[in-house]
Amino acid sequence: MMQAHEVMISQVYKVKRTDTIRSVIKQFIEKRISGLPVVNERNEIVGYVSDGDIMRYIGKHNDRIIDSFYWVTVINGDDVDFEKRLRELLDLNVMSIASKRVIKVSWDEEIETIASILGKKQIKKLPVERDGVLVGIISRGDVIRHSFKTIV
């Protein structure tokens, strides 16, 4: 059975936990991506920031939203306008909106398990780690390309 390290992309775009959202958005735009692992100084995965996290922040909120993954800043609809939220967001630390409960897989995880996680959790990408360190990333497209390349 094929394993994560055979499918993953090893040149991973990432941000440091000390970076601002400005650097995240810059990578989203320049690299045409929608999510980034957040790492500490030892390249350990400490979070994941996605375009969904950005949308939750800049969208209109009438109440504080708290769920198991996100703390969204209190914004009372008419009190703060959209452009001001955009400007405020740029200078925030990435960890203020990143998910801290990162779903990740080991470099030797089987592709069948990875496909199951991506499907059941409805996520687009999975960071891959080896000995606690980020070594790659696997997307839904990577799984499909590698799973069907010998069949079609």
XYZ file of C-alpha atoms in Angstrom, residues 59 89 94 97 115 132:
6
model
C -17.420 38.424 7.686
C -6.639 41.654 10.190
C -1.310 34.289 12.556
C -7.045 33.062 13.882
C -8.246 9.564 1.701
C 7.122 15.640 15.094
